[in-house]
Coordinates of C-alpha atoms and ligand atoms in Angstrom, one line a residue:
M1 CA 79.7 112.7 90.0
T2 CA 82.6 114.1 92.1
K3 CA 85.5 116.2 90.9
L4 CA 88.5 116.6 93.2
V5 CA 91.9 118.1 92.7
I6 CA 94.3 115.3 93.8
G7 CA 97.8 116.2 94.9
G8 CA 100.9 114.1 95.4
A9 CA 103.4 115.3 98.0
Q10 CA 106.6 113.6 96.9
M11 CA 109.1 113.8 99.7
G12 CA 112.9 114.0 99.4
A13 CA 115.3 112.1 101.6
I14 CA 114.8 111.8 105.3
Q15 CA 118.0 111.0 107.2
K16 CA 118.2 108.7 110.2
A17 CA 118.9 111.7 112.4
D18 CA 115.9 113.7 111.2
S19 CA 113.2 114.1 113.9
R20 CA 109.5 113.4 113.3
E21 CA 108.8 117.0 114.0
A22 CA 111.2 118.2 111.3
V23 CA 109.6 115.8 108.8
V24 CA 106.0 116.9 109.8
A25 CA 107.1 120.5 109.2
R26 CA 108.1 119.6 105.6
M27 CA 104.8 117.7 105.2
I28 CA 102.9 120.8 106.3
D29 CA 104.9 123.0 103.9
L30 CA 103.8 120.7 101.1
L31 CA 100.2 120.9 102.4
E32 CA 100.4 124.7 102.3
Q33 CA 101.7 124.5 98.7
A34 CA 98.9 122.1 97.9
A35 CA 96.2 124.5 99.3
A36 CA 97.5 127.3 97.2
K37 CA 96.9 125.1 94.1
G38 CA 93.4 124.2 95.1
V39 CA 94.3 120.6 96.1
E40 CA 91.5 118.8 98.0
M41 CA 93.2 115.6 98.7
L42 CA 97.0 115.1 99.2
V43 CA 98.9 111.8 99.0
Y44 CA 102.2 111.3 100.9
P45 CA 104.6 108.4 100.6
E46 CA 105.1 105.1 102.4
L47 CA 106.7 105.4 105.8
A48 CA 106.5 109.2 105.4
L49 CA 107.6 110.1 108.9
T50 CA 111.0 108.5 109.1
T51 CA 113.9 107.4 107.0
F52 CA 113.3 104.1 105.2
F53 CA 114.6 102.1 108.2
P54 CA 114.1 98.6 106.8
R55 CA 117.5 99.1 105.0
W56 CA 119.2 98.9 108.4
Y57 CA 119.8 95.5 110.0
M58 CA 118.8 95.6 113.7
E59 CA 118.7 92.9 116.4
D60 CA 117.6 95.0 119.3
Q61 CA 113.8 95.2 119.3
A62 CA 113.8 98.4 121.3
E63 CA 115.9 100.0 118.6
V64 CA 113.5 98.7 115.9
D65 CA 110.5 100.0 117.8
Q66 CA 111.7 103.6 117.9
W67 CA 110.8 103.8 114.2
F68 CA 107.1 102.8 114.9
E69 CA 104.1 104.9 115.9
R70 CA 102.0 103.6 118.8
E71 CA 99.0 105.8 118.0
M72 CA 97.8 108.0 115.1
P73 CA 97.5 110.9 115.3
N74 CA 100.2 111.4 118.0
G75 CA 102.1 114.3 119.4
A76 CA 104.4 114.6 116.4
T77 CA 101.7 114.3 113.7
Q78 CA 98.8 116.2 115.3
P79 CA 99.9 119.5 113.7
L80 CA 99.6 117.9 110.3
F81 CA 96.1 116.7 111.0
D82 CA 95.2 120.1 112.4
R83 CA 96.5 122.0 109.5
A84 CA 94.9 119.6 107.0
R85 CA 91.5 120.1 108.8
D86 CA 91.9 123.9 108.8
L87 CA 92.7 123.8 105.0
G88 CA 90.0 121.3 104.3
I89 CA 92.4 118.9 102.6
A90 CA 92.0 115.1 103.0
I91 CA 95.3 113.4 103.5
T92 CA 96.8 109.9 103.3
F93 CA 100.3 108.9 104.4
G94 CA 102.2 105.8 105.5
Y95 CA 103.9 105.1 108.8
A96 CA 105.2 102.1 110.8
E97 CA 102.4 101.0 113.2
L98 CA 103.0 99.2 116.5
T99 CA 99.7 98.0 117.9
P100 CA 98.8 97.8 121.6
E101 CA 99.2 94.0 121.2
G102 CA 102.8 94.5 120.0
R103 CA 102.1 93.8 116.3
H104 CA 104.1 95.6 113.7
F105 CA 102.7 96.7 110.3
N106 CA 103.6 98.9 107.4
T107 CA 100.4 101.0 107.5
S108 CA 98.7 103.9 105.8
I109 CA 95.7 105.9 106.8
V110 CA 93.3 108.2 104.9
T111 CA 91.4 111.1 106.3
D112 CA 88.4 113.1 105.1
R113 CA 88.6 116.8 104.6
K114 CA 87.7 117.4 108.3
G115 CA 90.9 115.6 109.4
E116 CA 89.1 112.5 110.6
I117 CA 90.7 109.1 109.8
V118 CA 88.2 107.1 107.7
G119 CA 90.3 104.2 106.5
K120 CA 93.4 102.2 107.4
Y121 CA 95.4 99.8 105.3
R122 CA 98.3 97.5 106.3
K123 CA 100.8 96.5 103.5
V124 CA 100.1 93.0 102.2
H125 CA 103.0 92.4 99.9
L126 CA 106.2 92.8 101.9
P127 CA 109.4 92.5 99.8
G128 CA 112.8 91.6 101.0
H129 CA 114.1 89.2 103.5
V130 CA 114.3 88.3 107.2
E131 CA 118.0 87.8 107.9
Y132 CA 121.1 89.9 107.0
D133 CA 122.0 89.0 103.4
P134 CA 125.7 89.6 102.6
E135 CA 125.1 88.9 98.9
R136 CA 123.0 92.1 98.4
S137 CA 124.4 95.6 97.9
H138 CA 122.0 96.8 100.5
Q139 CA 119.5 95.3 102.9
H140 CA 115.7 95.3 102.5
L141 CA 114.4 93.9 105.8
E142 CA 110.6 94.5 105.6
K143 CA 110.0 90.8 106.1
R144 CA 112.0 91.1 109.4
Y145 CA 110.3 94.1 110.8
F146 CA 106.7 93.8 109.7
E147 CA 104.1 91.1 109.5
P148 CA 101.9 91.0 106.4
G149 CA 98.8 93.2 106.6
D150 CA 95.7 91.6 108.0
L151 CA 93.0 94.0 106.8
G152 CA 92.9 93.2 103.1
F153 CA 92.3 95.6 100.3
N154 CA 89.3 97.6 101.4
V155 CA 87.7 100.7 99.9
W156 CA 85.9 103.6 101.5
R157 CA 83.4 106.2 100.3
N158 CA 85.3 109.3 101.1
E159 CA 84.5 112.8 99.9
G160 CA 82.2 111.4 97.2
V161 CA 84.7 109.0 95.8
I162 CA 85.3 105.3 96.3
M163 CA 88.9 105.1 97.4
G164 CA 91.4 102.5 98.5
M165 CA 95.0 102.3 99.5
A166 CA 98.0 100.2 98.7
I167 CA 101.7 100.5 99.6
C168 CA 104.8 100.4 97.4
N169 CA 105.5 96.8 96.4
D170 CA 101.7 96.2 96.3
R171 CA 101.7 98.3 93.1
R172 CA 103.5 95.6 91.2
W173 CA 100.7 93.0 91.8
P174 CA 97.6 93.0 89.6
E175 CA 95.6 91.4 92.4
T176 CA 96.0 94.6 94.5
Y177 CA 94.1 96.7 91.9
R178 CA 91.6 94.0 91.0
V179 CA 90.4 93.3 94.5
M180 CA 89.7 97.0 94.9
G181 CA 88.3 97.2 91.3
L182 CA 85.8 94.6 92.3
Q183 CA 84.6 97.1 95.0
G184 CA 84.1 99.8 92.4
V185 CA 87.3 101.7 93.3
E186 CA 87.7 105.1 91.7
L187 CA 91.0 106.3 93.3
I188 CA 93.8 104.2 94.6
T189 CA 96.5 106.0 96.6
L190 CA 99.9 104.5 97.1
G191 CA 103.1 105.7 98.6
Y192 CA 106.5 104.1 97.9
N193 CA 110.2 103.9 98.9
T194 CA 111.9 102.3 96.0
P195 CA 115.7 102.1 96.0
S196 CA 117.3 103.5 92.8
V197 CA 119.5 100.4 92.6
N198 CA 118.5 96.8 92.5
S199 CA 120.3 95.1 95.4
Q200 CA 120.6 91.9 93.4
M201 CA 121.3 93.4 89.9
G202 CA 123.5 96.4 90.3
D203 CA 123.6 97.2 86.6
E204 CA 119.8 97.3 86.1
G205 CA 119.7 101.0 85.7
L206 CA 117.3 103.6 87.0
A207 CA 115.3 104.0 83.7
K208 CA 114.2 100.4 83.9
R209 CA 113.1 100.8 87.5
L210 CA 111.1 103.9 86.8
F211 CA 109.6 102.2 83.8
H212 CA 108.4 99.2 85.9
S213 CA 106.9 101.5 88.4
K214 CA 104.9 103.5 85.9
L215 CA 104.0 100.4 83.9
S216 CA 102.4 98.9 87.0
L217 CA 100.6 102.0 88.1
Q218 CA 99.3 102.8 84.6
A219 CA 98.2 99.2 83.9
G220 CA 96.4 99.0 87.3
A221 CA 94.6 102.2 86.5
Y222 CA 93.5 101.2 83.0
Q223 CA 92.5 97.6 83.8
N224 CA 90.3 98.7 86.6
A225 CA 89.1 102.1 85.2
T226 CA 90.4 104.0 88.3
F227 CA 92.6 107.0 89.0
V228 CA 95.9 106.0 90.7
A229 CA 98.3 108.2 92.6
G230 CA 101.7 106.7 93.2
I231 CA 103.9 108.9 95.3
A232 CA 107.5 108.5 96.2
K233 CA 109.9 109.1 99.0
A234 CA 113.0 109.9 97.0
G235 CA 116.5 111.2 97.3
V236 CA 119.6 110.0 99.1
E237 CA 119.0 108.8 102.6
D238 CA 122.3 108.3 104.5
G239 CA 124.0 107.3 101.3
H240 CA 121.2 105.1 99.9
P241 CA 119.4 106.5 96.9
L242 CA 115.6 106.2 96.4
M243 CA 114.0 106.9 93.1
G244 CA 111.3 109.6 92.4
G245 CA 108.9 109.1 89.5
S246 CA 105.7 110.1 91.4
V247 CA 102.7 110.1 89.1
I248 CA 98.9 110.7 89.1
V249 CA 97.3 108.4 86.5
D250 CA 93.8 108.6 85.0
P251 CA 91.4 105.7 84.3
N252 CA 92.7 105.3 80.7
G253 CA 96.2 104.8 82.1
F254 CA 97.5 108.2 81.0
I255 CA 99.8 110.2 83.3
L256 CA 98.2 113.5 84.3
A257 CA 101.0 114.8 86.5
E258 CA 104.6 113.6 87.1
A259 CA 107.4 114.7 89.5
S260 CA 110.6 115.9 87.9
S261 CA 112.9 115.9 91.0
E262 CA 114.0 113.6 93.8
E263 CA 113.1 116.2 96.4
D264 CA 110.0 117.5 98.2
E265 CA 107.8 118.3 95.2
L266 CA 104.1 118.8 94.8
I267 CA 102.3 117.4 91.8
F268 CA 98.5 117.7 91.3
A269 CA 95.8 117.1 88.8
P270 CA 92.1 117.9 88.6
C271 CA 90.3 114.5 88.5
D272 CA 86.7 114.1 87.3
F273 CA 85.6 110.7 88.7
A274 CA 82.9 110.5 86.1
D275 CA 85.8 109.5 83.9
C276 CA 85.8 106.1 85.6
A277 CA 82.4 105.2 84.3
F278 CA 83.1 104.4 80.7
G279 CA 85.7 101.7 81.3
K280 CA 83.8 100.3 84.2
S281 CA 80.6 99.9 82.0
T282 CA 82.3 98.7 78.8
I283 CA 85.5 96.7 78.3
F284 CA 86.0 96.3 82.1
D285 CA 82.4 95.7 83.0
F286 CA 83.4 92.9 85.4
A287 CA 79.9 91.6 85.9
R288 CA 79.4 90.9 82.2
H289 CA 82.9 89.9 81.1
R290 CA 84.9 88.2 84.0
R291 CA 85.1 84.4 83.9
I292 CA 85.8 83.4 87.5
E293 CA 85.4 79.7 86.7
H294 CA 88.9 80.0 85.1
Y295 CA 90.5 82.1 87.9
G296 CA 90.6 79.5 90.7
R297 CA 94.4 79.3 90.7
I298 CA 94.6 83.0 91.6
T299 CA 93.4 82.3 95.2
S300 CA 94.1 78.6 95.6
Q301 CA 97.8 78.6 94.5
T302 CA 100.7 80.8 95.6
G303 CA 103.7 79.8 93.6
V304 CA 104.2 78.5 90.1
I305 CA 103.3 74.8 89.3
E306 CA 104.8 74.0 85.9
P307 CA 103.3 71.1 83.7
A308 CA 104.9 67.7 84.2
Ligands
LIG1 N1 109.2 99.6 99.8 C1 109.1 98.7 98.9 O1 108.2 97.9 98.9 N2 110.1 98.6 97.9 C2 110.1 97.7 96.8 C3 111.5 97.4 96.4 C4 112.3 96.7 97.4 C5 111.5 96.6 95.1 C6 109.3 98.1 95.6 O2 108.5 97.3 95.1 O3 109.4 99.2 95.2

Protein backbone atom coordinates (compact mmCIF):
# COMPACT_ATOMS: atom_id res chain seq x y z
CA MET A 1 0.00 0.00 0.00
CA THR A 2 1.08 3.52 -0.83
CA LYS A 3 2.29 6.24 1.49
CA LEU A 4 2.35 9.82 0.23
CA VAL A 5 2.96 13.14 1.89
CA ILE A 6 -0.06 15.23 0.93
CA GLY A 7 0.18 19.01 1.00
CA GLY A 8 -2.42 21.74 0.90
CA ALA A 9 -1.43 25.06 -0.65
CA GLN A 10 -3.93 27.44 0.89
CA MET A 11 -3.83 30.71 -1.01
CA GLY A 12 -4.51 34.15 0.30
CA ALA A 13 -6.46 36.79 -1.55
CA ILE A 14 -6.10 37.37 -5.28
CA GLN A 15 -7.22 40.83 -6.33
CA LYS A 16 -8.99 41.57 -9.61
CA ALA A 17 -5.92 43.42 -10.82
CA ASP A 18 -3.49 40.55 -10.11
CA SER A 19 -2.10 38.85 -13.21
CA ARG A 20 -2.08 35.09 -13.79
CA GLU A 21 1.71 35.30 -13.86
CA ALA A 22 1.85 36.87 -10.39
CA VAL A 23 -0.50 34.22 -9.02
CA VAL A 24 1.48 31.37 -10.61
CA ALA A 25 4.65 32.79 -9.02
CA ARG A 26 2.92 32.48 -5.62
CA MET A 27 1.84 28.94 -6.46
CA ILE A 28 5.42 28.04 -7.36
CA ASP A 29 6.63 29.53 -4.09
CA LEU A 30 4.20 27.27 -2.22
CA LEU A 31 5.41 24.36 -4.36
CA GLU A 32 9.02 25.06 -3.33
CA GLN A 33 7.98 25.17 0.33
CA ALA A 34 6.16 21.88 -0.17
CA ALA A 35 9.22 20.26 -1.74
CA ALA A 36 11.31 21.30 1.25
CA LYS A 37 8.85 19.44 3.51
CA GLY A 38 8.86 16.28 1.40
CA VAL A 39 5.37 16.80 -0.03
CA GLU A 40 4.63 14.46 -2.96
CA MET A 41 1.24 15.79 -3.94
CA LEU A 42 0.04 19.37 -3.52
CA VAL A 43 -3.58 20.56 -3.55
CA TYR A 44 -4.44 24.14 -4.54
CA PRO A 45 -7.83 25.89 -4.26
CA GLU A 46 -10.82 26.28 -6.57
CA LEU A 47 -10.36 28.96 -9.29
CA ALA A 48 -6.77 29.24 -8.12
CA LEU A 49 -5.50 31.46 -10.93
CA THR A 50 -7.76 34.49 -10.48
CA THR A 51 -9.86 36.38 -8.02
CA PHE A 52 -13.21 34.73 -7.23
CA PHE A 53 -14.84 36.52 -10.18
CA PRO A 54 -18.39 35.07 -9.74
CA ARG A 55 -18.94 37.73 -7.07
CA TRP A 56 -18.98 40.34 -9.85
CA TYR A 57 -22.09 40.85 -12.00
CA MET A 58 -21.13 41.08 -15.67
CA GLU A 59 -23.29 41.35 -18.79
CA ASP A 60 -20.55 41.51 -21.41
CA GLN A 61 -19.52 37.96 -22.33
CA ALA A 62 -16.09 39.14 -23.51
CA GLU A 63 -15.51 40.56 -20.03
CA VAL A 64 -16.60 37.24 -18.48
CA ASP A 65 -14.40 35.20 -20.78
CA GLN A 66 -11.23 37.01 -19.69
CA TRP A 67 -11.41 35.00 -16.44
CA PHE A 68 -11.39 31.67 -18.31
CA GLU A 69 -8.56 29.45 -19.59
CA ARG A 70 -8.86 28.13 -23.15
CA GLU A 71 -6.22 25.46 -22.66
CA MET A 72 -4.38 23.82 -19.80
CA PRO A 73 -1.48 24.09 -19.42
CA ASN A 74 -1.16 27.46 -21.10
CA GLY A 75 1.49 30.14 -21.25
CA ALA A 76 0.77 31.43 -17.76
CA THR A 77 0.59 28.03 -16.04
CA GLN A 78 3.34 26.15 -17.92
CA PRO A 79 6.01 27.28 -15.38
CA LEU A 80 3.95 25.68 -12.59
CA PHE A 81 3.69 22.39 -14.48
CA ASP A 82 7.42 22.51 -15.29
CA ARG A 83 8.49 23.18 -11.71
CA ALA A 84 6.12 20.52 -10.35
CA ARG A 85 7.60 17.99 -12.79
CA ASP A 86 11.17 18.98 -11.84
CA LEU A 87 10.35 18.60 -8.14
CA GLY A 88 8.41 15.36 -8.70
CA ILE A 89 5.25 16.72 -7.07
CA ALA A 90 1.79 15.83 -8.35
CA ILE A 91 -0.51 18.86 -8.32
CA THR A 92 -4.21 19.60 -8.51
CA PHE A 93 -5.81 23.01 -8.91
CA GLY A 94 -8.99 24.65 -10.05
CA TYR A 95 -9.56 27.10 -12.89
CA ALA A 96 -12.36 28.43 -15.08
CA GLU A 97 -12.43 26.40 -18.30
CA LEU A 98 -13.68 27.68 -21.67
CA THR A 99 -13.88 24.78 -24.11
CA PRO A 100 -13.30 25.04 -27.89
CA GLU A 101 -17.09 24.63 -28.24
CA GLY A 102 -17.64 27.72 -26.09
CA ARG A 103 -18.79 25.92 -22.94
CA HIS A 104 -17.91 27.27 -19.50
CA PHE A 105 -17.06 25.07 -16.54
CA ASN A 106 -15.63 25.43 -13.04
CA THR A 107 -12.90 22.82 -13.46
CA SER A 108 -10.01 21.14 -11.70
CA ILE A 109 -7.24 18.94 -13.02
CA VAL A 110 -4.85 16.55 -11.35
CA THR A 111 -1.38 15.61 -12.56
CA ASP A 112 0.99 12.78 -11.79
CA ARG A 113 4.49 13.41 -10.45
CA LYS A 114 5.78 13.78 -14.01
CA GLY A 115 3.56 16.81 -14.61
CA GLU A 116 1.14 15.00 -16.91
CA ILE A 117 -2.59 15.69 -16.48
CA VAL A 118 -4.26 12.40 -15.54
CA GLY A 119 -7.73 13.58 -14.57
CA LYS A 120 -10.21 16.40 -15.04
CA TYR A 121 -13.32 17.25 -13.01
CA ARG A 122 -16.03 19.84 -13.69
CA LYS A 123 -17.96 21.19 -10.70
CA VAL A 124 -21.37 19.59 -10.40
CA HIS A 125 -23.02 21.54 -7.56
CA LEU A 126 -23.03 25.20 -8.59
CA PRO A 127 -24.28 27.49 -5.81
CA GLY A 128 -25.73 30.95 -6.17
CA HIS A 129 -27.98 32.54 -8.76
CA VAL A 130 -28.21 33.68 -12.38
CA GLU A 131 -29.42 37.27 -12.15
CA TYR A 132 -28.27 40.21 -10.03
CA ASP A 133 -29.88 39.86 -6.60
CA PRO A 134 -30.25 43.18 -4.74
CA GLU A 135 -31.37 41.36 -1.57
CA ARG A 136 -27.94 39.82 -1.01
CA SER A 137 -25.01 41.54 0.68
CA HIS A 138 -22.83 40.25 -2.17
CA GLN A 139 -23.40 38.36 -5.38
CA HIS A 140 -22.56 34.70 -6.04
CA LEU A 141 -23.11 34.21 -9.76
CA GLU A 142 -21.72 30.74 -10.43
CA LYS A 143 -25.04 29.71 -11.97
CA ARG A 144 -24.68 32.62 -14.41
CA TYR A 145 -21.13 31.96 -15.55
CA PHE A 146 -20.82 28.16 -15.49
CA GLU A 147 -22.86 25.21 -16.60
CA PRO A 148 -23.04 22.16 -14.31
CA GLY A 149 -20.19 19.73 -14.80
CA ASP A 150 -20.79 16.97 -17.33
CA LEU A 151 -18.09 14.51 -16.34
CA GLY A 152 -19.48 13.08 -13.11
CA PHE A 153 -17.44 12.10 -10.06
CA ASN A 154 -14.69 9.93 -11.54
CA VAL A 155 -11.62 8.54 -9.81
CA TRP A 156 -8.17 7.75 -11.18
CA ARG A 157 -5.32 5.49 -10.14
CA ASN A 158 -2.58 8.04 -9.69
CA GLU A 159 0.74 7.48 -7.92
CA GLY A 160 -0.54 4.26 -6.38
CA VAL A 161 -3.66 5.86 -4.89
CA ILE A 162 -7.28 5.89 -6.07
CA MET A 163 -8.05 9.60 -6.13
CA GLY A 164 -10.91 11.83 -7.14
CA MET A 165 -11.77 15.51 -7.12
CA ALA A 166 -14.63 17.76 -6.08
CA ILE A 167 -14.93 21.54 -5.90
CA CYS A 168 -16.11 23.76 -3.05
CA ASN A 169 -19.90 23.47 -2.70
CA ASP A 170 -19.64 19.78 -3.69
CA ARG A 171 -18.15 19.16 -0.24
CA ARG A 172 -21.50 19.80 1.42
CA TRP A 173 -23.27 16.99 -0.48
CA PRO A 174 -22.88 13.40 0.76
CA GLU A 175 -23.58 12.14 -2.77
CA THR A 176 -20.25 13.63 -3.89
CA TYR A 177 -18.24 11.42 -1.56
CA ARG A 178 -20.41 8.33 -1.92
CA VAL A 179 -20.19 8.19 -5.71
CA MET A 180 -16.41 8.22 -5.38
CA GLY A 181 -16.57 5.91 -2.36
CA LEU A 182 -18.32 3.38 -4.56
CA GLN A 183 -15.24 3.47 -6.80
CA GLY A 184 -12.91 2.76 -3.88
CA VAL A 185 -11.64 6.32 -3.50
CA GLU A 186 -8.73 6.77 -1.07
CA LEU A 187 -8.06 10.50 -1.53
CA ILE A 188 -10.54 13.22 -2.42
CA THR A 189 -9.00 16.61 -3.18
CA LEU A 190 -11.15 19.69 -3.11
CA GLY A 191 -10.49 23.40 -3.39
CA TYR A 192 -12.87 26.10 -2.23
CA ASN A 193 -13.69 29.82 -2.17
CA THR A 194 -16.15 30.31 0.65
CA PRO A 195 -17.18 33.85 1.59
CA SER A 196 -16.70 34.55 5.30
CA VAL A 197 -20.14 36.11 5.36
CA ASN A 198 -23.46 34.50 4.42
CA SER A 199 -24.94 36.87 1.81
CA GLN A 200 -28.45 35.99 3.05
CA MET A 201 -27.76 35.84 6.81
CA GLY A 202 -25.27 38.53 7.74
CA ASP A 203 -25.11 37.62 11.44
CA GLU A 204 -24.32 33.95 10.85
CA GLY A 205 -20.74 34.24 12.07
CA LEU A 206 -17.49 32.83 10.79
CA ALA A 207 -17.27 30.09 13.43
CA LYS A 208 -20.44 28.45 12.13
CA ARG A 209 -19.25 28.64 8.54
CA LEU A 210 -15.91 27.05 9.42
CA PHE A 211 -17.73 24.38 11.43
CA HIS A 212 -20.00 23.47 8.50
CA SER A 213 -17.00 23.18 6.20
CA LYS A 214 -15.07 20.88 8.52
CA LEU A 215 -18.19 18.92 9.45
CA SER A 216 -18.79 18.13 5.77
CA LEU A 217 -15.19 17.24 5.00
CA GLN A 218 -14.75 15.10 8.10
CA ALA A 219 -18.05 13.28 7.64
CA GLY A 220 -17.31 12.60 3.97
CA ALA A 221 -13.92 11.16 4.88
CA TYR A 222 -15.21 8.94 7.70
CA GLN A 223 -18.31 7.65 5.92
CA ASN A 224 -16.27 6.59 2.90
CA ALA A 225 -13.02 5.64 4.67
CA THR A 226 -10.98 8.03 2.57
CA PHE A 227 -8.49 10.83 3.06
CA VAL A 228 -9.88 14.25 2.13
CA ALA A 229 -7.93 17.45 1.51
CA GLY A 230 -10.09 20.59 1.50
CA ILE A 231 -8.04 23.66 0.61
CA ALA A 232 -9.19 27.29 0.67
CA LYS A 233 -8.58 30.44 -1.19
CA ALA A 234 -8.90 32.90 1.68
CA GLY A 235 -8.37 36.51 2.60
CA VAL A 236 -9.95 39.75 1.49
CA GLU A 237 -10.38 40.07 -2.28
CA ASP A 238 -11.22 43.64 -3.29
CA GLY A 239 -13.10 44.13 -0.02
CA HIS A 240 -14.78 40.70 0.00
CA PRO A 241 -13.56 38.28 2.72
CA LEU A 242 -13.09 34.56 2.05
CA MET A 243 -12.59 32.17 4.94
CA GLY A 244 -9.59 29.88 5.48
CA GLY A 245 -9.91 26.61 7.40
CA SER A 246 -8.01 24.34 4.99
CA VAL A 247 -7.69 20.83 6.36
CA ILE A 248 -6.33 17.39 5.55
CA VAL A 249 -8.58 14.72 7.05
CA ASP A 250 -7.86 11.02 7.60
CA PRO A 251 -10.25 8.09 6.93
CA ASN A 252 -11.45 8.20 10.54
CA GLY A 253 -12.52 11.80 10.09
CA PHE A 254 -9.70 13.22 12.20
CA ILE A 255 -7.97 16.41 11.08
CA LEU A 256 -4.27 15.76 10.41
CA ALA A 257 -3.29 19.28 9.40
CA GLU A 258 -5.09 22.61 9.49
CA ALA A 259 -4.27 26.10 8.26
CA SER A 260 -4.12 28.87 10.85
CA SER A 261 -4.12 31.94 8.61
CA GLU A 262 -6.07 33.46 5.75
CA GLU A 263 -2.95 33.83 3.63
CA ASP A 264 -0.71 31.74 1.41
CA GLU A 265 0.06 28.86 3.79
CA LEU A 266 1.34 25.33 3.34
CA ILE A 267 -0.13 22.49 5.36
CA PHE A 268 0.92 18.87 4.96
CA ALA A 269 0.51 15.41 6.41
CA PRO A 270 2.08 12.02 5.74
CA CYS A 271 -0.77 9.76 4.62
CA ASP A 272 -0.63 5.97 4.72
CA PHE A 273 -3.36 4.83 2.34
CA ALA A 274 -3.43 1.43 4.04
CA ASP A 275 -5.41 3.30 6.68
CA CYS A 276 -8.42 3.29 4.31
CA ALA A 277 -8.70 -0.49 4.39
CA PHE A 278 -10.21 -0.98 7.85
CA GLY A 279 -13.26 1.21 7.36
CA LYS A 280 -13.77 -0.04 3.81
CA SER A 281 -13.74 -3.67 4.94
CA THR A 282 -15.82 -3.32 8.12
CA ILE A 283 -18.49 -0.76 8.96
CA PHE A 284 -18.38 0.80 5.49
CA ASP A 285 -18.00 -2.42 3.51
CA PHE A 286 -20.53 -1.22 0.95
CA ALA A 287 -20.97 -4.60 -0.76
CA ARG A 288 -22.12 -6.22 2.49
CA HIS A 289 -24.08 -3.45 4.12
CA ARG A 290 -25.65 -1.04 1.62
CA ARG A 291 -29.37 -1.47 0.92
CA ILE A 292 -29.84 0.09 -2.48
CA GLU A 293 -33.44 -1.13 -2.67
CA HIS A 294 -34.21 1.73 -0.26
CA TYR A 295 -32.10 4.43 -1.93
CA GLY A 296 -34.14 4.96 -5.10
CA ARG A 297 -35.16 8.51 -4.18
CA ILE A 298 -31.53 9.56 -4.16
CA THR A 299 -31.34 9.40 -7.96
CA SER A 300 -35.01 9.60 -8.98
CA GLN A 301 -36.01 12.70 -7.00
CA THR A 302 -34.30 16.10 -6.75
CA GLY A 303 -36.32 18.19 -4.32
CA VAL A 304 -38.26 17.36 -1.17
CA ILE A 305 -41.70 15.72 -1.46
CA GLU A 306 -43.42 15.88 1.92
CA PRO A 307 -46.16 13.42 2.91
CA ALA A 308 -49.73 14.48 2.13
N1 LIG B 1 -17.47 28.53 -4.28
C1 LIG B 1 -18.50 27.95 -3.62
O1 LIG B 1 -19.04 26.94 -4.06
N2 LIG B 1 -18.91 28.56 -2.48
C2 LIG B 1 -20.01 28.11 -1.69
C3 LIG B 1 -20.65 29.23 -0.94
C4 LIG B 1 -21.36 30.17 -1.85
C5 LIG B 1 -21.62 28.74 0.11
C6 LIG B 1 -19.60 27.05 -0.69
O2 LIG B 1 -20.30 26.03 -0.58
O3 LIG B 1 -18.63 27.22 0.04
